[in-house]
XYZ file of C-alpha atoms in Angstrom:
84
model
C 0.000 0.000 0.000
C 1.225 3.472 -0.855
C 0.030 6.639 0.877
C 0.248 10.036 -0.797
C -0.858 13.620 -0.258
C -3.807 14.691 -2.396
C -4.432 18.152 -0.944
C -3.469 20.162 2.135
C -4.836 23.464 3.418
C -4.308 25.294 6.711
C -7.011 23.261 8.451
C -7.482 20.120 6.350
C -5.637 17.347 4.603
C -6.672 14.699 2.086
C -4.587 11.546 1.806
C -4.820 8.932 -0.927
C -4.188 5.212 -0.492
C -3.123 3.057 -3.446
C -4.128 -0.610 -3.190
C -5.520 -0.083 0.306
C -8.169 -1.913 2.227
C -9.933 -0.852 5.385
C -7.581 -2.778 7.673
C -5.411 0.314 8.155
C -7.881 3.069 7.353
C -10.506 2.068 9.946
C -8.231 2.172 13.042
C -6.643 5.374 11.740
C -10.083 6.975 11.458
C -10.982 5.821 14.985
C -7.777 7.313 16.386
C -8.406 10.594 14.560
C -11.976 10.662 15.849
C -10.757 10.589 19.463
C -8.391 13.551 18.906
C -9.925 16.740 20.373
C -8.160 18.878 17.750
C -9.895 17.005 14.910
C -13.229 18.394 13.771
C -14.084 16.023 10.933
C -12.848 12.708 9.537
C -14.273 11.326 6.300
C -13.465 8.237 4.283
C -13.911 8.753 0.533
C -14.455 5.645 -1.560
C -15.534 5.942 -5.169
C -15.276 3.236 -7.824
C -12.623 0.783 -6.537
C -11.134 0.075 -9.953
C -10.969 3.691 -11.098
C -9.987 5.756 -8.040
C -7.875 5.308 -4.936
C -9.438 5.416 -1.503
C -9.012 8.728 0.317
C -9.142 10.076 3.836
C -10.173 13.670 4.569
C -9.283 15.240 7.926
C -10.277 18.723 9.100
C -8.924 20.136 12.368
C -10.237 22.770 14.778
C -6.718 23.772 15.718
C -3.171 22.859 14.816
C -1.703 21.245 11.729
C -3.819 18.526 10.094
C -0.703 16.564 9.086
C 0.368 16.464 12.736
C -3.065 15.114 13.700
C -2.595 12.292 11.183
C 0.896 11.635 12.542
C -0.454 11.424 16.122
C -3.183 9.023 15.035
C -0.710 6.907 13.065
C 1.585 6.670 16.069
C -1.350 5.718 18.292
C -2.318 2.894 15.926
C 1.309 1.722 15.661
C 1.688 1.745 19.460
C -1.506 -0.262 19.869
C -0.438 -2.980 17.445
C 3.072 -3.074 18.933
C 1.584 -3.588 22.391
C -0.559 -6.558 21.364
C 2.355 -8.143 19.539
C 4.433 -8.342 22.734
């Protein structure tokens, strides 16, 4: 799976996922949803053979890329803890 930046503004970010399934996107969305700085999290799925899946994140405060980084680290920490 490859992740790439689709669009970034001062208060939002859209990420694209090539060859992705919901195994990573769902826990990432849950982690973002628990972040107080995040206002809105949306999963964008159009035709699976024509477009990549996307994740839209809008924040109340701070940098949206940092919110995604925090959520990613939270998911990574969770899976590392159950592996041990």
